PDB file of C-alpha atoms in Angstrom:
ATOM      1  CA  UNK A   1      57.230-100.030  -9.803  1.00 49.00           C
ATOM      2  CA  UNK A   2      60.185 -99.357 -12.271  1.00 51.00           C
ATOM      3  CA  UNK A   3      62.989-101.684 -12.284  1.00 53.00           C
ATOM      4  CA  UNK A   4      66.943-101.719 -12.940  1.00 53.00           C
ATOM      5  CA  UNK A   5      68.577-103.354 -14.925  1.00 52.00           C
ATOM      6  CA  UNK A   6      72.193-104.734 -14.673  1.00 49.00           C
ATOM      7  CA  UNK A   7      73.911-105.498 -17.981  1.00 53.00           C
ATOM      8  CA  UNK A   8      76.852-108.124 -17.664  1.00 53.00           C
ATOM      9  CA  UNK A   9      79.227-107.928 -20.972  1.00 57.00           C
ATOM     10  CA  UNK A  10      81.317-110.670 -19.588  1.00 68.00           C
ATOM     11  CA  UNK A  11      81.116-114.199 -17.852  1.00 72.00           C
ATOM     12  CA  UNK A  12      82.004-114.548 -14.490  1.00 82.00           C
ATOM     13  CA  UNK A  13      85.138-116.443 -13.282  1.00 85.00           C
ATOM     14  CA  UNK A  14      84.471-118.749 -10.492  1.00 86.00           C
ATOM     15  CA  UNK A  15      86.817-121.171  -9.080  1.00 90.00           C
ATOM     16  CA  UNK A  16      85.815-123.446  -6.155  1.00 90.00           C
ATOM     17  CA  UNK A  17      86.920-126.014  -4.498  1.00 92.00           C
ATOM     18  CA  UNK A  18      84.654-128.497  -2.023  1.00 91.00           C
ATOM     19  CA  UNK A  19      86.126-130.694   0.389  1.00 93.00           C
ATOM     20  CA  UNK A  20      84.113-132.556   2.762  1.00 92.00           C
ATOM     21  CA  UNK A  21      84.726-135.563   5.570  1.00 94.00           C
ATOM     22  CA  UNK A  22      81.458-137.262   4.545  1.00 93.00           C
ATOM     23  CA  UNK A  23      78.643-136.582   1.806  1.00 90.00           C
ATOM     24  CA  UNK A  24      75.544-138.573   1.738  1.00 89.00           C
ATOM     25  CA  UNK A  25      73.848-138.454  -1.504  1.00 82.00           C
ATOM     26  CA  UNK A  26      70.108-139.485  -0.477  1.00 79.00           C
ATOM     27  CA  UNK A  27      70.506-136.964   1.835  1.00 81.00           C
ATOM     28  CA  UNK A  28      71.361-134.791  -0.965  1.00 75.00           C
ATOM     29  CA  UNK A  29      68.937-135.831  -2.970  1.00 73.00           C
ATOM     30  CA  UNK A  30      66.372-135.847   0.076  1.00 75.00           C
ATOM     31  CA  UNK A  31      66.966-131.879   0.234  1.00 72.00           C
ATOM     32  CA  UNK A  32      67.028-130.709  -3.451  1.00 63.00           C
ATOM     33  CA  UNK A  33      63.671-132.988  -3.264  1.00 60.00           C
ATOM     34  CA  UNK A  34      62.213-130.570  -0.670  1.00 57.00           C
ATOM     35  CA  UNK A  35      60.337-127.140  -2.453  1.00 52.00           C
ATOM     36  CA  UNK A  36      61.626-124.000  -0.853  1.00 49.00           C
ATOM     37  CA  UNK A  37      59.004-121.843   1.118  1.00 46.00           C
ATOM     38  CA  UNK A  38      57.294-119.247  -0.738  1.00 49.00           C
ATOM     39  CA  UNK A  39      57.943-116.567   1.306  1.00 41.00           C
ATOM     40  CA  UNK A  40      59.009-113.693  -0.848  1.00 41.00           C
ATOM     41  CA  UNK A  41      56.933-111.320  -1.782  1.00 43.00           C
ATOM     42  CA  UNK A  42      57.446-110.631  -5.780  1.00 41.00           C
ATOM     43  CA  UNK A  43      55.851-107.096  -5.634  1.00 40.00           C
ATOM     44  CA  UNK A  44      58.698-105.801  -3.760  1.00 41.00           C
ATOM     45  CA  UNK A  45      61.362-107.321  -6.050  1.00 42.00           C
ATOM     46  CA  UNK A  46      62.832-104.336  -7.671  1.00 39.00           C
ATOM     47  CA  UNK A  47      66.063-105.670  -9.280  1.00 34.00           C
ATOM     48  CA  UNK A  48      66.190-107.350 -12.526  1.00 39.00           C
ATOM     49  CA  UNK A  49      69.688-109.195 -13.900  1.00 37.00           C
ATOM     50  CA  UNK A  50      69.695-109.340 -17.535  1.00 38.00           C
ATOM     51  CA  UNK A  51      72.775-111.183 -19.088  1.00 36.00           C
ATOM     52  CA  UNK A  52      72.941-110.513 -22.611  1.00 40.00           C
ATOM     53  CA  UNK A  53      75.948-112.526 -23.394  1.00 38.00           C
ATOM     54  CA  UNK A  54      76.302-116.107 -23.929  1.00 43.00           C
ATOM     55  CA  UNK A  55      77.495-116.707 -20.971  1.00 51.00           C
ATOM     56  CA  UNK A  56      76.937-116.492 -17.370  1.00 72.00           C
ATOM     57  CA  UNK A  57      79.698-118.077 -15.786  1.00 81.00           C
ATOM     58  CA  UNK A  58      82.747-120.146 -16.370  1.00 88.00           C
ATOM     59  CA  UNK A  59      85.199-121.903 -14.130  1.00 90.00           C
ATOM     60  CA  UNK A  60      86.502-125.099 -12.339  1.00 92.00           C
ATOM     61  CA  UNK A  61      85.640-126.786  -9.024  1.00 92.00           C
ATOM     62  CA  UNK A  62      87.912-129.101  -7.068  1.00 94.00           C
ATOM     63  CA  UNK A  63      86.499-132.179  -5.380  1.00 93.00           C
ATOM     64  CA  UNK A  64      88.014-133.572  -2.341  1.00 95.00           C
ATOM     65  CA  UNK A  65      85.606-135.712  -0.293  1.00 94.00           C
ATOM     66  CA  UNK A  66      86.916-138.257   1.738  1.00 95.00           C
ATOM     67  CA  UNK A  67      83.757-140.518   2.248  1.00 95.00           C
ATOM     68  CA  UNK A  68      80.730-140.553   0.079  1.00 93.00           C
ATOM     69  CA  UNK A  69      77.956-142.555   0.716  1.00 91.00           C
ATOM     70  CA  UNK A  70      74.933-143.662  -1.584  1.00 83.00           C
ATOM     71  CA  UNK A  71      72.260-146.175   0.631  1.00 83.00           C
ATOM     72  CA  UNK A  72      75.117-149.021   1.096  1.00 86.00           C
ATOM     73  CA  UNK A  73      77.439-148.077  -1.214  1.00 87.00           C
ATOM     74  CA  UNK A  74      80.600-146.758   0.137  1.00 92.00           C
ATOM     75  CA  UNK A  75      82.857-144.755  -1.817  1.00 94.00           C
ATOM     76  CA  UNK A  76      86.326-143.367   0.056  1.00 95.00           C
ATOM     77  CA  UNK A  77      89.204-140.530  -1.506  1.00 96.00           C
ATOM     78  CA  UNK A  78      86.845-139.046  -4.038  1.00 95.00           C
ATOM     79  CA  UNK A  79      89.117-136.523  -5.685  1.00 95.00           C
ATOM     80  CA  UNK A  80      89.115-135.068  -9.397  1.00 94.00           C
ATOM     81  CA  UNK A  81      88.215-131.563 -10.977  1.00 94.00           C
ATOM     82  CA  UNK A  82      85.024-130.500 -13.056  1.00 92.00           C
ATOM     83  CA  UNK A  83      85.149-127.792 -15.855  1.00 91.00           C
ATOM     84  CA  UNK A  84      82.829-125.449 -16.400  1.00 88.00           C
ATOM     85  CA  UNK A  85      80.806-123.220 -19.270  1.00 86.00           C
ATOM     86  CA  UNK A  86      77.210-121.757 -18.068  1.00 80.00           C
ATOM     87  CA  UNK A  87      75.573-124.687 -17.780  1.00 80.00           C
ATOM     88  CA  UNK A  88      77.602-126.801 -19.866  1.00 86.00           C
ATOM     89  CA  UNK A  89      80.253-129.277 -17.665  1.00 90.00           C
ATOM     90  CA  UNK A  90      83.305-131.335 -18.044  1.00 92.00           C
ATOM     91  CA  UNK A  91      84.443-133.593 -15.803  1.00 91.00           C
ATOM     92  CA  UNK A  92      88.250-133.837 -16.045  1.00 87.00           C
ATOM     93  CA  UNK A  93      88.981-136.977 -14.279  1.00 86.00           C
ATOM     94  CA  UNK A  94      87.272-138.268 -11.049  1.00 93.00           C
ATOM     95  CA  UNK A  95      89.124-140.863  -9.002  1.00 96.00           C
ATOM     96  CA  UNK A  96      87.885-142.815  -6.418  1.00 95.00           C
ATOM     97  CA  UNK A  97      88.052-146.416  -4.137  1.00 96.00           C
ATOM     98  CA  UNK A  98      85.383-148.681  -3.517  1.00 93.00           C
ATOM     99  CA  UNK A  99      84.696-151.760  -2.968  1.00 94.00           C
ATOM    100  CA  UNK A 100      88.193-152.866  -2.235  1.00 93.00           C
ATOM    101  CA  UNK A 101      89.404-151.474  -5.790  1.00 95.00           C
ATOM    102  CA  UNK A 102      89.544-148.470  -7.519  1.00 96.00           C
ATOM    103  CA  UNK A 103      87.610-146.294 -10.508  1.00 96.00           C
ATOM    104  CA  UNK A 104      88.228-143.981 -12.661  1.00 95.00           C
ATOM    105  CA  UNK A 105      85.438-141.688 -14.403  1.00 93.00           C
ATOM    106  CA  UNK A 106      85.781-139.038 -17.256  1.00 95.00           C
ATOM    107  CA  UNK A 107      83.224-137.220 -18.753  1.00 94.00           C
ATOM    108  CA  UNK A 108      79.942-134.497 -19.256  1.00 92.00           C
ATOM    109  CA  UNK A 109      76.890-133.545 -17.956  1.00 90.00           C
ATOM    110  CA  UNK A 110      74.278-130.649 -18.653  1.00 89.00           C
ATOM    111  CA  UNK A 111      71.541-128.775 -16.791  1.00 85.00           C
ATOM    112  CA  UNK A 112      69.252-127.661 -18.774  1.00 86.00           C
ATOM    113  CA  UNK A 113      66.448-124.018 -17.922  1.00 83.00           C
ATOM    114  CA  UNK A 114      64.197-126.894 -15.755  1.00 85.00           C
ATOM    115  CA  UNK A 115      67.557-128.243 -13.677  1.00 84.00           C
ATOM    116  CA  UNK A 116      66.732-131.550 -15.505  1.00 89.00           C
ATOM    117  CA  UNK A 117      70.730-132.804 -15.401  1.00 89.00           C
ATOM    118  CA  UNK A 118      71.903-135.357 -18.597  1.00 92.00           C
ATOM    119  CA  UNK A 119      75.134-137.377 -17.475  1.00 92.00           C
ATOM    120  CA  UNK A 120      77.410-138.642 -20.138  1.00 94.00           C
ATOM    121  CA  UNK A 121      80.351-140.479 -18.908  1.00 93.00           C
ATOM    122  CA  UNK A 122      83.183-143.362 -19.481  1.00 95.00           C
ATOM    123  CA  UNK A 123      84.214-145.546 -16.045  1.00 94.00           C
ATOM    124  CA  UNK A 124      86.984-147.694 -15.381  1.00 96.00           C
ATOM    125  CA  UNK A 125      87.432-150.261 -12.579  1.00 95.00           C
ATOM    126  CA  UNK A 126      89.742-152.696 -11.398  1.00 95.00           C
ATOM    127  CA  UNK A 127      89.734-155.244  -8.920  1.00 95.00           C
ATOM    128  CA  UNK A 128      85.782-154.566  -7.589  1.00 95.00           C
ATOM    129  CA  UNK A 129      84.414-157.088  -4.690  1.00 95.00           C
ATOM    130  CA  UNK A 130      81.727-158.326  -7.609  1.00 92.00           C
ATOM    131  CA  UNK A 131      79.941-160.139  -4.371  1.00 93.00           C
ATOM    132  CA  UNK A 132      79.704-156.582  -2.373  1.00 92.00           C
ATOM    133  CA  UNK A 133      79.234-154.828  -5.191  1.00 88.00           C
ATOM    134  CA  UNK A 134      76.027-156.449  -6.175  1.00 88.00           C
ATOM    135  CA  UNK A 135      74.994-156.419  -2.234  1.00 90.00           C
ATOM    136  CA  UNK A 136      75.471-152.685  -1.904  1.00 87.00           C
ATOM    137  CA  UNK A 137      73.254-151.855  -4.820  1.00 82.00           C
ATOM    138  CA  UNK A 138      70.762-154.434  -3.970  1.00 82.00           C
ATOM    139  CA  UNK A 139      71.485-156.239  -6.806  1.00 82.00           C
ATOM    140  CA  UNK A 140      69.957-153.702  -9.011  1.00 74.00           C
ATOM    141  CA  UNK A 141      66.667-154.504  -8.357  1.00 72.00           C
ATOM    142  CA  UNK A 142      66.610-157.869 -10.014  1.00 76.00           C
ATOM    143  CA  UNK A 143      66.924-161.224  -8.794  1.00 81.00           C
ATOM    144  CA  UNK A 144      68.306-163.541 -11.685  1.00 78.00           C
ATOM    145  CA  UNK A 145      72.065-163.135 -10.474  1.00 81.00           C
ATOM    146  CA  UNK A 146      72.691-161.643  -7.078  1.00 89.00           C
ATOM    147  CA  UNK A 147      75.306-161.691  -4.235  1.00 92.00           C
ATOM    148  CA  UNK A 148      74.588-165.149  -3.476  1.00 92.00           C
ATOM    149  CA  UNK A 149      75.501-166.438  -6.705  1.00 90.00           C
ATOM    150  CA  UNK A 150      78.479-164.550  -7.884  1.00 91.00           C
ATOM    151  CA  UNK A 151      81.779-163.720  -6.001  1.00 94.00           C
ATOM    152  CA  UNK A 152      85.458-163.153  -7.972  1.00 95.00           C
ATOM    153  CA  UNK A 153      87.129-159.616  -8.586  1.00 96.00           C
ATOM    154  CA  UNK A 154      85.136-157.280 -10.733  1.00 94.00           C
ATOM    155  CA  UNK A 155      86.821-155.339 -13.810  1.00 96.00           C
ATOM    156  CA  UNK A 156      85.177-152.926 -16.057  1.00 94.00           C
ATOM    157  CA  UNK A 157      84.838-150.396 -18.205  1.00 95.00           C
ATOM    158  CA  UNK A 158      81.519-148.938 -18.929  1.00 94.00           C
ATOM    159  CA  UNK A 159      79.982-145.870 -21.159  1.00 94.00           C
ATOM    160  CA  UNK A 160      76.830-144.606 -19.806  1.00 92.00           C
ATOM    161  CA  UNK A 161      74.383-142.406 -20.367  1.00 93.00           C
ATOM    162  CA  UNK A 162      71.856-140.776 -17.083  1.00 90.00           C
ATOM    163  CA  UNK A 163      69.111-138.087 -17.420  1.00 91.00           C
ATOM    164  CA  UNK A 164      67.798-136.666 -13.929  1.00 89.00           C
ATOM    165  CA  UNK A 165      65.283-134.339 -13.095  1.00 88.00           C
ATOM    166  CA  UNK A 166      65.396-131.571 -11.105  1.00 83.00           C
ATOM    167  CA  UNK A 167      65.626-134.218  -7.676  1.00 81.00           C
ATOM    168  CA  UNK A 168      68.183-136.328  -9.081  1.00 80.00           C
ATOM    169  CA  UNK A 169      66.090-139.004  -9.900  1.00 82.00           C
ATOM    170  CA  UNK A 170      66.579-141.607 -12.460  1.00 82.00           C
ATOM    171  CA  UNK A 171      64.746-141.470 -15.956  1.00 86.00           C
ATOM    172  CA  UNK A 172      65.212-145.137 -16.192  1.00 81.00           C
ATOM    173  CA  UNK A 173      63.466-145.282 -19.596  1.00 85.00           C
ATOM    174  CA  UNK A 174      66.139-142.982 -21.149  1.00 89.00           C
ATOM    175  CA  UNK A 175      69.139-144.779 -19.402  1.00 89.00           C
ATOM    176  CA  UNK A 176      71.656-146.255 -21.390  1.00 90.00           C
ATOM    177  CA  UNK A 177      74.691-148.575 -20.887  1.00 89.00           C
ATOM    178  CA  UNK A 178      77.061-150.242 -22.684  1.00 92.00           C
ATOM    179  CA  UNK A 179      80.075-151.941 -20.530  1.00 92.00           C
ATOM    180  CA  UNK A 180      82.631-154.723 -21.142  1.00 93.00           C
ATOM    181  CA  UNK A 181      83.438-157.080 -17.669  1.00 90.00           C
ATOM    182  CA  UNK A 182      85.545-159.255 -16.588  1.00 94.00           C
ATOM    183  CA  UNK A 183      85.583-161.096 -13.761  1.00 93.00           C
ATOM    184  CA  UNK A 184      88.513-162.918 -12.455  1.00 95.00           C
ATOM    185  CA  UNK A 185      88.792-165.659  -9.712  1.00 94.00           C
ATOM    186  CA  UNK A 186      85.455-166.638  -9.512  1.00 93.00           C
ATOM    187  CA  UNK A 187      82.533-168.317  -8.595  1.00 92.00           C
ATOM    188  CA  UNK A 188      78.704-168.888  -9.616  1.00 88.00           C
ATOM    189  CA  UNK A 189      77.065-170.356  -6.388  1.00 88.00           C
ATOM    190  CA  UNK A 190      73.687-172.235  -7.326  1.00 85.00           C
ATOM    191  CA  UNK A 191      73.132-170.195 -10.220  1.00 80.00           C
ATOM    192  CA  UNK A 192      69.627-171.534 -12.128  1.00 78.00           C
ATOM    193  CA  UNK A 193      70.577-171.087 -15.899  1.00 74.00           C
ATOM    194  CA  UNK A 194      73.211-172.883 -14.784  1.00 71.00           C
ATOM    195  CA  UNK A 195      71.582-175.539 -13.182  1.00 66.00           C
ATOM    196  CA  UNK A 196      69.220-176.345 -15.834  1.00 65.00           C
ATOM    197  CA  UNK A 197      72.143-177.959 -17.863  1.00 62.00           C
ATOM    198  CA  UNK A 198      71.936-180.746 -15.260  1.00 60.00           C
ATOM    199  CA  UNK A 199      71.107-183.353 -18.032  1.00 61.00           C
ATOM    200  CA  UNK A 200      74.607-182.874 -19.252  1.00 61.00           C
ATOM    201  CA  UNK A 201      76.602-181.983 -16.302  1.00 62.00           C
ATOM    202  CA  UNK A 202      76.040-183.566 -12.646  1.00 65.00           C
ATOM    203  CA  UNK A 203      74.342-181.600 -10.626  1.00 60.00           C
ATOM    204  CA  UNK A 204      76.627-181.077  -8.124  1.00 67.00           C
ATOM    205  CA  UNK A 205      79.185-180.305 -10.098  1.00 67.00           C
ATOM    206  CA  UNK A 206      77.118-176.973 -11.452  1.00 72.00           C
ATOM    207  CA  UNK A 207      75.990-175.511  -8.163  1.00 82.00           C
ATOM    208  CA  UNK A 208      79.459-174.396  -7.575  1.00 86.00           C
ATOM    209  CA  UNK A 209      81.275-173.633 -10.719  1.00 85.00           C
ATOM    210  CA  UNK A 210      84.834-171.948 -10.321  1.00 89.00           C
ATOM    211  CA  UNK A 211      86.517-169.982 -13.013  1.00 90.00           C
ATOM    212  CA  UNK A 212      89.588-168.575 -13.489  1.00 93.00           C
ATOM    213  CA  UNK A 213      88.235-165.839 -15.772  1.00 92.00           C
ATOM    214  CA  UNK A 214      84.745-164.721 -17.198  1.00 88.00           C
ATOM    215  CA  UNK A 215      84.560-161.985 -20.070  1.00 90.00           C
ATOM    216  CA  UNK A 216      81.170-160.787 -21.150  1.00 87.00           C
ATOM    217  CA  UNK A 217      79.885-157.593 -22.588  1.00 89.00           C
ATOM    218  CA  UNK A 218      76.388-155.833 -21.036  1.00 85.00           C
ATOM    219  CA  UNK A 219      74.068-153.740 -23.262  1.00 88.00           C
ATOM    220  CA  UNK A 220      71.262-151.878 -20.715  1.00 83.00           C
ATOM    221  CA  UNK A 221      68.376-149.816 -22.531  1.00 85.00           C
ATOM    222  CA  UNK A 222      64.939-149.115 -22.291  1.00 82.00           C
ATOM    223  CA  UNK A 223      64.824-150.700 -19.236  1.00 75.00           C
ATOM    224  CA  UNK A 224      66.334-154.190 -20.579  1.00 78.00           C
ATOM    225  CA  UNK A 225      69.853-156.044 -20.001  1.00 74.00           C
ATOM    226  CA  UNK A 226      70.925-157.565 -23.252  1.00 79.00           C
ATOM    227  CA  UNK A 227      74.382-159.779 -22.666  1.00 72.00           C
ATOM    228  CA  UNK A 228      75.449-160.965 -26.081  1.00 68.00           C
ATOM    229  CA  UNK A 229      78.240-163.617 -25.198  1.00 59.00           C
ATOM    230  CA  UNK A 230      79.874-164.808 -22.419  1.00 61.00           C
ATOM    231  CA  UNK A 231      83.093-166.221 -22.150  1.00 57.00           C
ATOM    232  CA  UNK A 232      84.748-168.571 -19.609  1.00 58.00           C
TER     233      UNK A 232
END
């Protein structure tokens, strides 16, 4: 069965803009998780697009979700603009609230002929809950420092790298991070590094430490947290 073919010369202009009361992102991630059906039959496919330019579309989409939601996480007034070239995007400036504060993020991403997705991007916060912050994301998995040892008001400002596959998942072994904190009025409840200087320091005295200010840098790769110096 002969086929046509459609030639396009030029890139198509799209502009878009989503707005939305409430998006869940496991549910998201739940559906792009889910294979389509198989139900057409390729026999009777009798149109071909060919684009033999270098590009297939360009354009800009406008974000305006009120609530977005990742397991516990909460994030409210998501609102910012993302360029794009093909395949190629730009994120001009996202700004959101959470966790009592506010963030900023800036940067790229890519999807590549397999809808694997590669995230490059530079975030900002100011005045985070640190204590609901490390409750809502389960404390990362790890249970050196969590929400019961660490409360004060959480500022940051982070560079990170995040490949995904095709169902948004996490390639954990390719994830990178580099971010400098600081964390002001706050408080390490019975925290055990801390405790194990009891030979020097009364007890007592370490199981609830208060600080005015904590600076410390965070270096995640290959699946390990490096912290090079902390300051208090």
């Amino acid at each position: 069965m002969g086929k046509d073919t459609i030639q396009l010369s030029q890139p198509v202009n799209i502009n878009l803009q989503l707005t939305s009361q409430l998006l869940d992102i496991a549910d998201l991630i739940q559906y792009l998780g889910t294979e389509p059906a198989d139900t057409v039959n390729t026999q009777q496919q009798n149109l071909e697009i060919t684009a033999q330019s270098q590009h297939d579309a360009v354009g800009a989409v406008q974000l305006n979700f009120q609530k977005v939601m990742r397991n516990k996480l909460e994030m409210n007034n998501l609102q910012g603009q993302i360029i794009f070239d093909d395949n190629d995007f730009v994120i001009q400036q996202l700004t959101l609230q959470l966790l009592d504060g506010t963030a900023e993020l800036r940067g790229n991403f890519s999807v590549d002929k397999n809808r694997n997705l590669t995230l490059k991007t530079f975030i900002s916060g100011n005045h985070l809950n640190m204590q609901q912050f490390l409750s809502d994301t389960e404390n990362f998995g790890q249970n050196l420092l969590t929400d019961k040892n660490l409360k004060g008001n959480l500022s940051a400002k982070a560079y990170i790298t995040a490949p995904f596959n095709a169902k948004l998942q996490l390639n954990e072994q390719a994830f990178k991070l580099i971010a400098d904190l600081a964390i002001d009025n706050g408080q390490l409840l019975d925290f055990e590094p801390m405790t194990a200087l009891s030979s020097f320091v009364k007890l007592s005295e370490l199981k609830d430490v208060k600080f005015a200010r904590l600076e410390n840098q965070i270096e995640i790769s290959n699946r390990k947290i490096r912290i090079p110096a902390m300051y208090i």
